[in-house]
mmCIF file of C-alpha atoms in Angstrom:
data_model
loop_
_atom_site.group_PDB
_atom_site.id
_atom_site.type_symbol
_atom_site.label_atom_id
_atom_site.label_comp_id
_atom_site.label_asym_id
_atom_site.label_seq_id
_atom_site.Cartn_x
_atom_site.Cartn_y
_atom_site.Cartn_z
ATOM 1 C CA UNK A 201 22.524 -10.927 14.338
ATOM 2 C CA UNK A 202 19.287 -13.059 14.550
ATOM 3 C CA UNK A 203 17.328 -13.529 11.426
ATOM 4 C CA UNK A 204 14.165 -11.081 11.765
ATOM 5 C CA UNK A 205 10.942 -12.396 11.904
ATOM 6 C CA UNK A 206 8.883 -12.466 8.927
ATOM 7 C CA UNK A 207 5.114 -11.163 9.609
ATOM 8 C CA UNK A 208 2.767 -12.141 6.562
ATOM 9 C CA UNK A 209 -0.648 -11.300 6.123
ATOM 10 C CA UNK A 210 -3.840 -11.327 3.961
ATOM 11 C CA UNK A 211 -7.162 -10.552 3.851
ATOM 12 C CA UNK A 212 -10.155 -9.639 1.319
ATOM 13 C CA UNK A 213 -13.922 -10.621 1.259
ATOM 14 C CA UNK A 214 -13.898 -13.446 3.196
ATOM 15 C CA UNK A 215 -14.453 -11.597 6.195
ATOM 16 C CA UNK A 216 -10.757 -13.048 7.509
ATOM 17 C CA UNK A 217 -7.313 -11.979 7.965
ATOM 18 C CA UNK A 218 -4.921 -14.910 8.099
ATOM 19 C CA UNK A 219 -1.663 -14.750 8.944
ATOM 20 C CA UNK A 220 1.367 -17.227 7.161
ATOM 21 C CA UNK A 221 4.557 -18.739 7.445
ATOM 22 C CA UNK A 222 5.995 -16.905 4.483
ATOM 23 C CA UNK A 223 8.316 -19.876 3.739
ATOM 24 C CA UNK A 224 6.049 -22.858 4.039
ATOM 25 C CA UNK A 225 3.047 -21.424 2.781
ATOM 26 C CA UNK A 226 1.204 -22.645 6.125
ATOM 27 C CA UNK A 227 -1.573 -20.263 7.595
ATOM 28 C CA UNK A 228 -0.681 -20.233 11.415
ATOM 29 C CA UNK A 229 -3.363 -18.090 12.606
ATOM 30 C CA UNK A 230 -6.910 -16.841 11.454
ATOM 31 C CA UNK A 231 -8.900 -13.674 12.616
ATOM 32 C CA UNK A 232 -12.317 -13.148 11.966
ATOM 33 C CA UNK A 233 -13.607 -9.596 10.806
ATOM 34 C CA UNK A 234 -17.218 -9.540 10.908
ATOM 35 C CA UNK A 235 -17.918 -5.961 10.000
ATOM 36 C CA UNK A 236 -16.669 -6.209 6.433
ATOM 37 C CA UNK A 237 -14.459 -6.995 3.704
ATOM 38 C CA UNK A 238 -10.780 -6.146 4.382
ATOM 39 C CA UNK A 239 -9.567 -3.310 1.776
ATOM 40 C CA UNK A 240 -5.924 -2.927 3.151
ATOM 41 C CA UNK A 241 -3.420 -4.039 5.881
ATOM 42 C CA UNK A 242 -0.428 -2.410 7.272
ATOM 43 C CA UNK A 243 1.896 -3.928 10.009
ATOM 44 C CA UNK A 244 3.155 -1.184 12.544
ATOM 45 C CA UNK A 245 6.838 -0.395 11.933
ATOM 46 C CA UNK A 246 7.888 -2.090 15.266
ATOM 47 C CA UNK A 247 5.928 -5.366 13.962
ATOM 48 C CA UNK A 248 3.474 -5.376 17.184
ATOM 49 C CA UNK A 249 0.420 -4.669 15.233
ATOM 50 C CA UNK A 250 -1.687 -5.131 12.124
ATOM 51 C CA UNK A 251 -4.105 -2.310 11.106
ATOM 52 C CA UNK A 252 -7.050 -3.717 9.251
ATOM 53 C CA UNK A 253 -8.952 -1.227 7.109
ATOM 54 C CA UNK A 254 -12.602 -2.244 6.508
ATOM 55 C CA UNK A 255 -15.982 -0.312 5.773
ATOM 56 C CA UNK A 256 -16.159 2.264 7.867
ATOM 57 C CA UNK A 257 -13.759 0.779 10.617
ATOM 58 C CA UNK A 258 -9.888 0.561 10.876
ATOM 59 C CA UNK A 259 -9.069 -1.992 13.598
ATOM 60 C CA UNK A 260 -5.750 -2.502 15.258
ATOM 61 C CA UNK A 261 -4.911 -6.276 16.015
ATOM 62 C CA UNK A 262 -2.112 -7.629 18.104
ATOM 63 C CA UNK A 263 0.827 -9.300 16.227
ATOM 64 C CA UNK A 264 1.857 -11.562 18.849
ATOM 65 C CA UNK A 265 -1.198 -12.430 20.547
ATOM 66 C CA UNK A 266 -3.675 -15.148 20.505
ATOM 67 C CA UNK A 267 -6.760 -13.097 20.915
ATOM 68 C CA UNK A 268 -9.270 -12.907 18.168
ATOM 69 C CA UNK A 269 -10.293 -9.293 19.269
ATOM 70 C CA UNK A 270 -8.992 -5.861 18.249
ATOM 71 C CA UNK A 271 -6.771 -4.044 20.483
ATOM 72 C CA UNK A 272 -8.383 -0.646 19.049
ATOM 73 C CA UNK A 273 -10.834 0.522 16.906
ATOM 74 C CA UNK A 274 -10.854 3.752 14.716
ATOM 75 C CA UNK A 275 -14.268 5.117 13.909
ATOM 76 C CA UNK A 276 -14.953 8.239 12.295
ATOM 77 C CA UNK A 277 -14.811 7.453 8.391
ATOM 78 C CA UNK A 278 -18.361 6.557 6.929
ATOM 79 C CA UNK A 279 -17.484 4.778 4.026
ATOM 80 C CA UNK A 280 -14.577 2.071 2.767
ATOM 81 C CA UNK A 281 -11.353 2.914 4.106
ATOM 82 C CA UNK A 282 -8.922 2.362 1.118
ATOM 83 C CA UNK A 283 -6.019 3.372 2.541
ATOM 84 C CA UNK A 284 -3.997 3.068 5.897
ATOM 85 C CA UNK A 285 -0.097 3.072 7.005
ATOM 86 C CA UNK A 286 2.469 4.862 9.832
ATOM 87 C CA UNK A 287 4.617 7.281 10.481
ATOM 88 C CA UNK A 288 7.915 5.841 10.544
ATOM 89 C CA UNK A 289 7.684 6.106 14.406
ATOM 90 C CA UNK A 290 4.548 4.636 14.705
ATOM 91 C CA UNK A 291 3.425 7.505 16.446
ATOM 92 C CA UNK A 292 0.677 8.036 14.163
ATOM 93 C CA UNK A 293 -1.706 6.380 11.349
ATOM 94 C CA UNK A 294 -2.790 8.202 8.606
ATOM 95 C CA UNK A 295 -6.086 6.503 6.167
ATOM 96 C CA UNK A 296 -8.016 7.646 3.356
ATOM 97 C CA UNK A 297 -11.852 6.447 2.825
ATOM 98 C CA UNK A 298 -14.433 6.462 -0.053
ATOM 99 C CA UNK A 299 -15.874 9.029 2.545
ATOM 100 C CA UNK A 300 -13.792 11.815 0.667
ATOM 101 C CA UNK A 301 -11.522 12.254 3.469
ATOM 102 C CA UNK A 302 -7.618 11.706 4.911
ATOM 103 C CA UNK A 303 -7.312 11.314 8.545
ATOM 104 C CA UNK A 304 -4.193 11.203 10.843
ATOM 105 C CA UNK A 305 -5.172 9.408 14.393
ATOM 106 C CA UNK A 306 -3.143 9.169 17.222
ATOM 107 C CA UNK A 307 -2.556 5.329 17.276
ATOM 108 C CA UNK A 308 -2.741 4.672 21.027
ATOM 109 C CA UNK A 309 -5.667 6.821 22.073
ATOM 110 C CA UNK A 310 -7.593 6.084 18.509
ATOM 111 C CA UNK A 311 -8.648 9.612 17.950
ATOM 112 C CA UNK A 312 -8.803 11.507 14.686
ATOM 113 C CA UNK A 313 -6.636 14.176 14.874
ATOM 114 C CA UNK A 314 -6.517 16.125 11.753
ATOM 115 C CA UNK A 315 -9.028 15.460 8.582
ATOM 116 C CA UNK A 316 -8.265 16.477 5.065
ATOM 117 C CA UNK A 317 -11.364 17.094 2.783
ATOM 118 C CA UNK A 318 -10.376 15.381 -1.097
ATOM 119 C CA UNK A 319 -14.203 16.299 -2.043
ATOM 120 C CA UNK A 320 -13.928 12.802 -4.295
ATOM 121 C CA UNK A 321 -13.677 9.131 -2.762
ATOM 122 C CA UNK A 322 -10.022 8.684 -2.090
ATOM 123 C CA UNK A 323 -8.580 5.559 -2.942
ATOM 124 C CA UNK A 324 -4.664 5.793 -1.970
ATOM 125 C CA UNK A 325 -2.849 7.816 0.507
ATOM 126 C CA UNK A 326 1.187 7.456 0.882
ATOM 127 C CA UNK A 327 3.366 9.185 3.627
ATOM 128 C CA UNK A 328 6.768 10.742 2.067
ATOM 129 C CA UNK A 329 9.596 10.105 3.360
ATOM 130 C CA UNK A 330 10.037 13.447 5.155
ATOM 131 C CA UNK A 331 7.054 12.475 6.816
ATOM 132 C CA UNK A 332 5.759 15.789 6.972
ATOM 133 C CA UNK A 333 3.512 15.315 3.814
ATOM 134 C CA UNK A 334 0.484 13.214 2.641
ATOM 135 C CA UNK A 335 -0.051 12.460 -0.853
ATOM 136 C CA UNK A 336 -3.703 11.242 -2.000
ATOM 137 C CA UNK A 337 -5.225 10.097 -5.275
ATOM 138 C CA UNK A 338 -9.248 10.421 -5.400
ATOM 139 C CA UNK A 339 -11.548 8.842 -7.758
ATOM 140 C CA UNK A 340 -12.573 12.204 -9.893
ATOM 141 C CA UNK A 341 -8.414 11.787 -11.393
ATOM 142 C CA UNK A 342 -7.045 14.524 -8.357
ATOM 143 C CA UNK A 343 -3.519 14.073 -6.619
ATOM 144 C CA UNK A 344 -3.017 16.505 -3.579
ATOM 145 C CA UNK A 345 -0.263 17.100 -1.187
ATOM 146 C CA UNK A 346 -1.338 17.420 2.188
ATOM 147 C CA UNK A 347 1.386 19.704 4.396
ATOM 148 C CA UNK A 348 1.227 18.332 7.515
ATOM 149 C CA UNK A 349 3.258 21.111 9.049
ATOM 150 C CA UNK A 350 0.936 23.965 7.545
ATOM 151 C CA UNK A 351 -1.772 22.139 8.207
ATOM 152 C CA UNK A 352 -3.191 22.650 4.406
ATOM 153 C CA UNK A 353 -3.324 21.465 0.716
ATOM 154 C CA UNK A 354 0.426 22.528 -0.946
ATOM 155 C CA UNK A 355 -0.481 21.521 -4.297
ATOM 156 C CA UNK A 356 -2.534 19.861 -6.957
ATOM 157 C CA UNK A 357 -2.171 17.793 -9.642
ATOM 158 C CA UNK A 358 -4.580 16.064 -12.253
ATOM 159 C CA UNK A 359 -2.743 14.051 -14.911
ATOM 160 C CA UNK A 360 -5.950 12.575 -16.603
ATOM 161 C CA UNK A 361 -9.375 14.583 -15.820
ATOM 162 C CA UNK A 362 -12.264 12.007 -14.658
ATOM 163 C CA UNK A 363 -10.125 9.023 -14.348
ATOM 164 C CA UNK A 364 -9.421 7.518 -10.813
ATOM 165 C CA UNK A 365 -6.050 7.468 -9.674
ATOM 166 C CA UNK A 366 -6.013 3.736 -7.725
ATOM 167 C CA UNK A 367 -2.236 3.577 -6.375
ATOM 168 C CA UNK A 368 0.489 6.268 -5.257
ATOM 169 C CA UNK A 369 3.755 5.203 -4.460
ATOM 170 C CA UNK A 370 7.074 7.210 -3.537
ATOM 171 C CA UNK A 371 10.467 6.254 -3.796
ATOM 172 C CA UNK A 372 12.152 5.381 -0.359
ATOM 173 C CA UNK A 373 14.478 8.447 -0.547
ATOM 174 C CA UNK A 374 11.989 11.001 -2.265
ATOM 175 C CA UNK A 375 13.182 11.574 -5.572
ATOM 176 C CA UNK A 376 10.155 10.254 -7.342
ATOM 177 C CA UNK A 377 6.721 9.742 -7.113
ATOM 178 C CA UNK A 378 4.254 7.438 -9.402
ATOM 179 C CA UNK A 379 0.367 7.574 -9.903
ATOM 180 C CA UNK A 380 -1.625 4.488 -11.199
ATOM 181 C CA UNK A 381 -4.932 4.571 -12.959
ATOM 182 C CA UNK A 382 -7.983 3.152 -14.203
ATOM 183 C CA UNK A 383 -6.593 3.268 -17.959
ATOM 184 C CA UNK A 384 -3.580 1.329 -17.129
ATOM 185 C CA UNK A 385 -1.200 4.358 -17.339
ATOM 186 C CA UNK A 386 1.716 5.366 -15.122
ATOM 187 C CA UNK A 387 2.578 9.144 -14.572
ATOM 188 C CA UNK A 388 6.097 9.510 -13.187
ATOM 189 C CA UNK A 389 7.220 12.724 -11.374
ATOM 190 C CA UNK A 390 10.531 13.418 -10.309
ATOM 191 C CA UNK A 391 10.354 15.094 -6.844
ATOM 192 C CA UNK A 392 12.032 18.496 -6.640
ATOM 193 C CA UNK A 393 12.519 20.243 -3.193
ATOM 194 C CA UNK A 394 11.239 23.958 -3.600
ATOM 195 C CA UNK A 395 12.598 27.035 -1.333
ATOM 196 C CA UNK A 396 9.306 26.531 1.040
ATOM 197 C CA UNK A 397 8.484 22.422 2.471
ATOM 198 C CA UNK A 398 5.970 22.226 -0.840
ATOM 199 C CA UNK A 399 7.233 19.543 -3.102
ATOM 200 C CA UNK A 400 7.431 20.125 -6.720
ATOM 201 C CA UNK A 401 6.229 17.505 -9.195
ATOM 202 C CA UNK A 402 8.811 17.617 -12.503
ATOM 203 C CA UNK A 403 6.974 14.905 -15.170
ATOM 204 C CA UNK A 404 9.264 12.517 -15.754
ATOM 205 C CA UNK A 405 7.348 9.876 -17.944
ATOM 206 C CA UNK A 406 4.038 8.192 -18.740
ATOM 207 C CA UNK A 407 3.998 4.759 -19.073
ATOM 208 C CA UNK A 408 1.766 2.916 -20.559
ATOM 209 C CA UNK A 409 1.628 -0.104 -18.484
ATOM 210 C CA UNK A 410 -1.399 -2.396 -19.109
ATOM 211 C CA UNK A 411 -4.433 -2.538 -21.081
ATOM 212 C CA UNK A 412 -6.888 -2.676 -17.923
ATOM 213 C CA UNK A 413 -7.065 -1.427 -14.391
ATOM 214 C CA UNK A 414 -3.834 -0.816 -12.225
ATOM 215 C CA UNK A 415 -4.922 -1.568 -8.754
ATOM 216 C CA UNK A 416 -1.759 -1.406 -7.343
ATOM 217 C CA UNK A 417 1.754 0.133 -8.284
ATOM 218 C CA UNK A 418 4.970 -0.039 -5.823
ATOM 219 C CA UNK A 419 8.771 0.974 -6.354
ATOM 220 C CA UNK A 420 11.091 -1.242 -4.492
ATOM 221 C CA UNK A 421 12.436 -0.868 -1.208
ATOM 222 C CA UNK A 422 16.104 0.764 0.144
ATOM 223 C CA UNK A 423 17.901 -2.221 0.165
ATOM 224 C CA UNK A 424 17.120 -3.438 -3.166
ATOM 225 C CA UNK A 425 19.595 -0.452 -4.350
ATOM 226 C CA UNK A 426 21.086 -0.068 -6.426
ATOM 227 C CA UNK A 427 18.543 -1.818 -8.952
ATOM 228 C CA UNK A 428 15.356 0.500 -8.689
ATOM 229 C CA UNK A 429 11.938 -1.407 -10.063
ATOM 230 C CA UNK A 430 8.222 -0.455 -10.181
ATOM 231 C CA UNK A 431 5.685 -3.086 -9.727
ATOM 232 C CA UNK A 432 1.989 -2.868 -11.407
ATOM 233 C CA UNK A 433 -0.694 -5.007 -10.532
ATOM 234 C CA UNK A 434 -3.301 -5.380 -12.877
ATOM 235 C CA UNK A 435 -7.005 -6.339 -13.638
ATOM 236 C CA UNK A 436 -5.383 -8.136 -16.613
ATOM 237 C CA UNK A 437 -3.817 -10.989 -13.893
ATOM 238 C CA UNK A 438 -0.468 -10.203 -14.093
ATOM 239 C CA UNK A 439 2.160 -7.876 -12.178
ATOM 240 C CA UNK A 440 4.864 -6.557 -14.551
ATOM 241 C CA UNK A 441 8.117 -5.588 -13.389
ATOM 242 C CA UNK A 442 9.563 -2.178 -14.504
ATOM 243 C CA UNK A 443 13.179 -0.579 -14.557
ATOM 244 C CA UNK A 444 12.688 2.692 -13.316
ATOM 245 C CA UNK A 445 15.840 3.537 -15.077
ATOM 246 C CA UNK A 446 14.079 4.348 -18.634
ATOM 247 C CA UNK A 447 11.007 2.609 -17.617
ATOM 248 C CA UNK A 448 11.892 -0.705 -19.600
ATOM 249 C CA UNK A 449 9.958 -4.312 -18.647
ATOM 250 C CA UNK A 450 12.002 -6.554 -16.790
ATOM 251 C CA UNK A 451 9.317 -9.302 -15.981
ATOM 252 C CA UNK A 452 5.830 -10.171 -16.883
ATOM 253 C CA UNK A 453 4.818 -12.323 -13.277
ATOM 254 C CA UNK A 454 1.919 -14.924 -14.530
ATOM 255 C CA UNK A 455 0.323 -17.228 -12.419
ATOM 256 C CA UNK A 456 -3.037 -15.777 -10.647
ATOM 257 C CA UNK A 457 -6.156 -16.389 -12.460
ATOM 258 C CA UNK A 458 -7.914 -13.004 -11.511
ATOM 259 C CA UNK A 459 -7.565 -9.541 -10.796
ATOM 260 C CA UNK A 460 -4.256 -9.102 -8.828
ATOM 261 C CA UNK A 461 -5.118 -6.132 -6.030
ATOM 262 C CA UNK A 462 -2.336 -5.973 -3.884
ATOM 263 C CA UNK A 463 1.294 -6.328 -3.760
ATOM 264 C CA UNK A 464 4.615 -5.602 -1.621
ATOM 265 C CA UNK A 465 7.964 -6.231 -1.617
ATOM 266 C CA UNK A 466 10.260 -7.762 0.677
ATOM 267 C CA UNK A 467 12.790 -5.785 2.577
ATOM 268 C CA UNK A 468 15.717 -6.582 0.307
ATOM 269 C CA UNK A 469 13.236 -6.557 -2.916
ATOM 270 C CA UNK A 470 14.648 -9.875 -3.718
ATOM 271 C CA UNK A 471 10.781 -10.924 -3.594
ATOM 272 C CA UNK A 472 7.421 -10.053 -4.124
ATOM 273 C CA UNK A 473 3.985 -11.156 -2.213
ATOM 274 C CA UNK A 474 0.973 -10.827 -4.601
ATOM 275 C CA UNK A 475 -2.992 -10.694 -3.663
ATOM 276 C CA UNK A 476 -5.477 -11.812 -6.048
ATOM 277 C CA UNK A 477 -9.242 -12.167 -6.524
ATOM 278 C CA UNK A 478 -8.236 -16.151 -7.468
ATOM 279 C CA UNK A 479 -8.521 -16.332 -3.743
ATOM 280 C CA UNK A 480 -4.938 -16.930 -3.388
ATOM 281 C CA UNK A 481 -1.488 -15.194 -2.229
ATOM 282 C CA UNK A 482 1.515 -15.508 -4.177
ATOM 283 C CA UNK A 483 5.443 -15.403 -3.257
ATOM 284 C CA UNK A 484 7.383 -14.757 -6.606
ATOM 285 C CA UNK A 485 10.838 -14.999 -7.083
ATOM 286 C CA UNK A 486 12.130 -11.374 -8.814
ATOM 287 C CA UNK A 487 15.593 -12.658 -9.994
ATOM 288 C CA UNK A 488 13.504 -15.718 -11.810
ATOM 289 C CA UNK A 489 10.134 -14.087 -12.241
ATOM 290 C CA UNK A 490 8.285 -16.977 -11.275
ATOM 291 C CA UNK A 491 5.638 -17.754 -8.382
ATOM 292 C CA UNK A 492 7.863 -20.102 -5.747
ATOM 293 C CA UNK A 493 5.143 -20.421 -3.275
ATOM 294 C CA UNK A 494 1.235 -20.175 -3.071
ATOM 295 C CA UNK A 495 -0.709 -19.230 -0.176
ATOM 296 C CA UNK A 496 -4.126 -21.025 -0.131
ATOM 297 C CA UNK A 497 -6.624 -21.057 2.690
ATOM 298 C CA UNK A 498 -9.179 -17.777 1.702
ATOM 299 C CA UNK A 499 -12.702 -18.451 0.200
ATOM 300 C CA UNK A 500 -13.231 -15.237 -1.919
ATOM 301 C CA UNK A 501 -11.035 -12.756 -3.661
ATOM 302 C CA UNK A 502 -7.592 -11.821 -1.316
ATOM 303 C CA UNK A 503 -7.322 -7.722 -2.159
ATOM 304 C CA UNK A 504 -4.598 -6.966 0.390
ATOM 305 C CA UNK A 505 -1.499 -8.134 1.488
ATOM 306 C CA UNK A 506 0.854 -7.000 4.246
ATOM 307 C CA UNK A 507 4.717 -8.095 5.074
ATOM 308 C CA UNK A 508 7.418 -6.758 7.467
ATOM 309 C CA UNK A 509 10.237 -8.724 7.136
ATOM 310 C CA UNK A 510 12.650 -6.149 7.695
ATOM 311 C CA UNK A 511 14.567 -5.181 11.411
ATOM 312 C CA UNK A 512 12.475 -3.742 14.171
ATOM 313 C CA UNK A 513 13.803 -0.021 14.025
ATOM 314 C CA UNK A 514 16.162 0.379 16.816
ATOM 315 C CA UNK A 515 15.211 2.795 19.873
ATOM 316 C CA UNK A 516 16.234 6.067 18.763
#
C-alpha cells in the first residue's frame, strides 16, 4: 500500500498560507491571502481543497494546483470567521463567526444553506461524529447543540457565565465533549444518547489545565486508541497533554516563545503540530514530548495549522 500523502499548512497574521514538507521542514508553496489575517485552516476529507477562514470571507484553495487564486469564496459572514469544518463526505461545510452566526454551506455552489443565531460571537464549532449535530461555543460562555435534522437548537449549556468558550472538541466515537475557556479551565462531559436524536451532556470532569487562556483543546483521533489524550494549547506558551483516563498530566510541550493558538494530531496520534505567535509551527513527538521539527518562514503570528496525513476516504 502506498504511503498516504501528507498535507501540512499554516497561516496567520502575515497574510500568507504556507504548505510544508512535514519531514524536512521545507516550505514548498506560499499563497497570498491579501484580504485579512487567516483565523482557521481546514483540509477537505478527500485532501483536494484547503479552506481558509478570514475576515469576513472563507476562501477555498486547490491543494494540488499551482494557481494562487482561490477556487471558491464564501461570502455572507459579516465579521471574523473563527471556525470552519467539513461533513465527513465533504458534501457541505460549516462555519462560525464573530458575527454571532453558525452557517452551513453547499461546498460546490458556495451558497449558504442554513444559518443559526448564537446571539454572541462564535469562537468554535465542531461537528458531532453522527454528522447530524453541530456544537458551538461563544464569547458569552454559551454552548449550543444545533440539531441539523430538526433544524433547531436542541440543547444549551453555560458552564461559566460570561466566560468565553474558546474551543470545543468531541471524541471520535462521540462519547465525550470537552469545552475550554478563557480561564484555563476544561469542562468535560460524557455524551449520552437520549431517546430522541438530542445528545445529553453528563458532567464528567472539571480540569484546571492552565493559568492563562486555553486557545485550543483537541481530543486524540481514532487510530491513537487505546490511548486517549486531550491536548490543550495556551497563552502560557505551552501545550499540555492529558490522559483522558483520569485526566492526569502526561506531558508538557515546551519550546514556543509566545501564545500557542492551534494544534492538530497526526492520524495515529503519534505526533502533534502546533502554531504559535512566535511565528513558527512545530512538530512534536508525543512519545518523547519534544519538538522534532520547527517550521520557520512566517513573519508574524501563526494562529492556525491544518494536517491531513491519513488515507483519503474510499469511495462508498
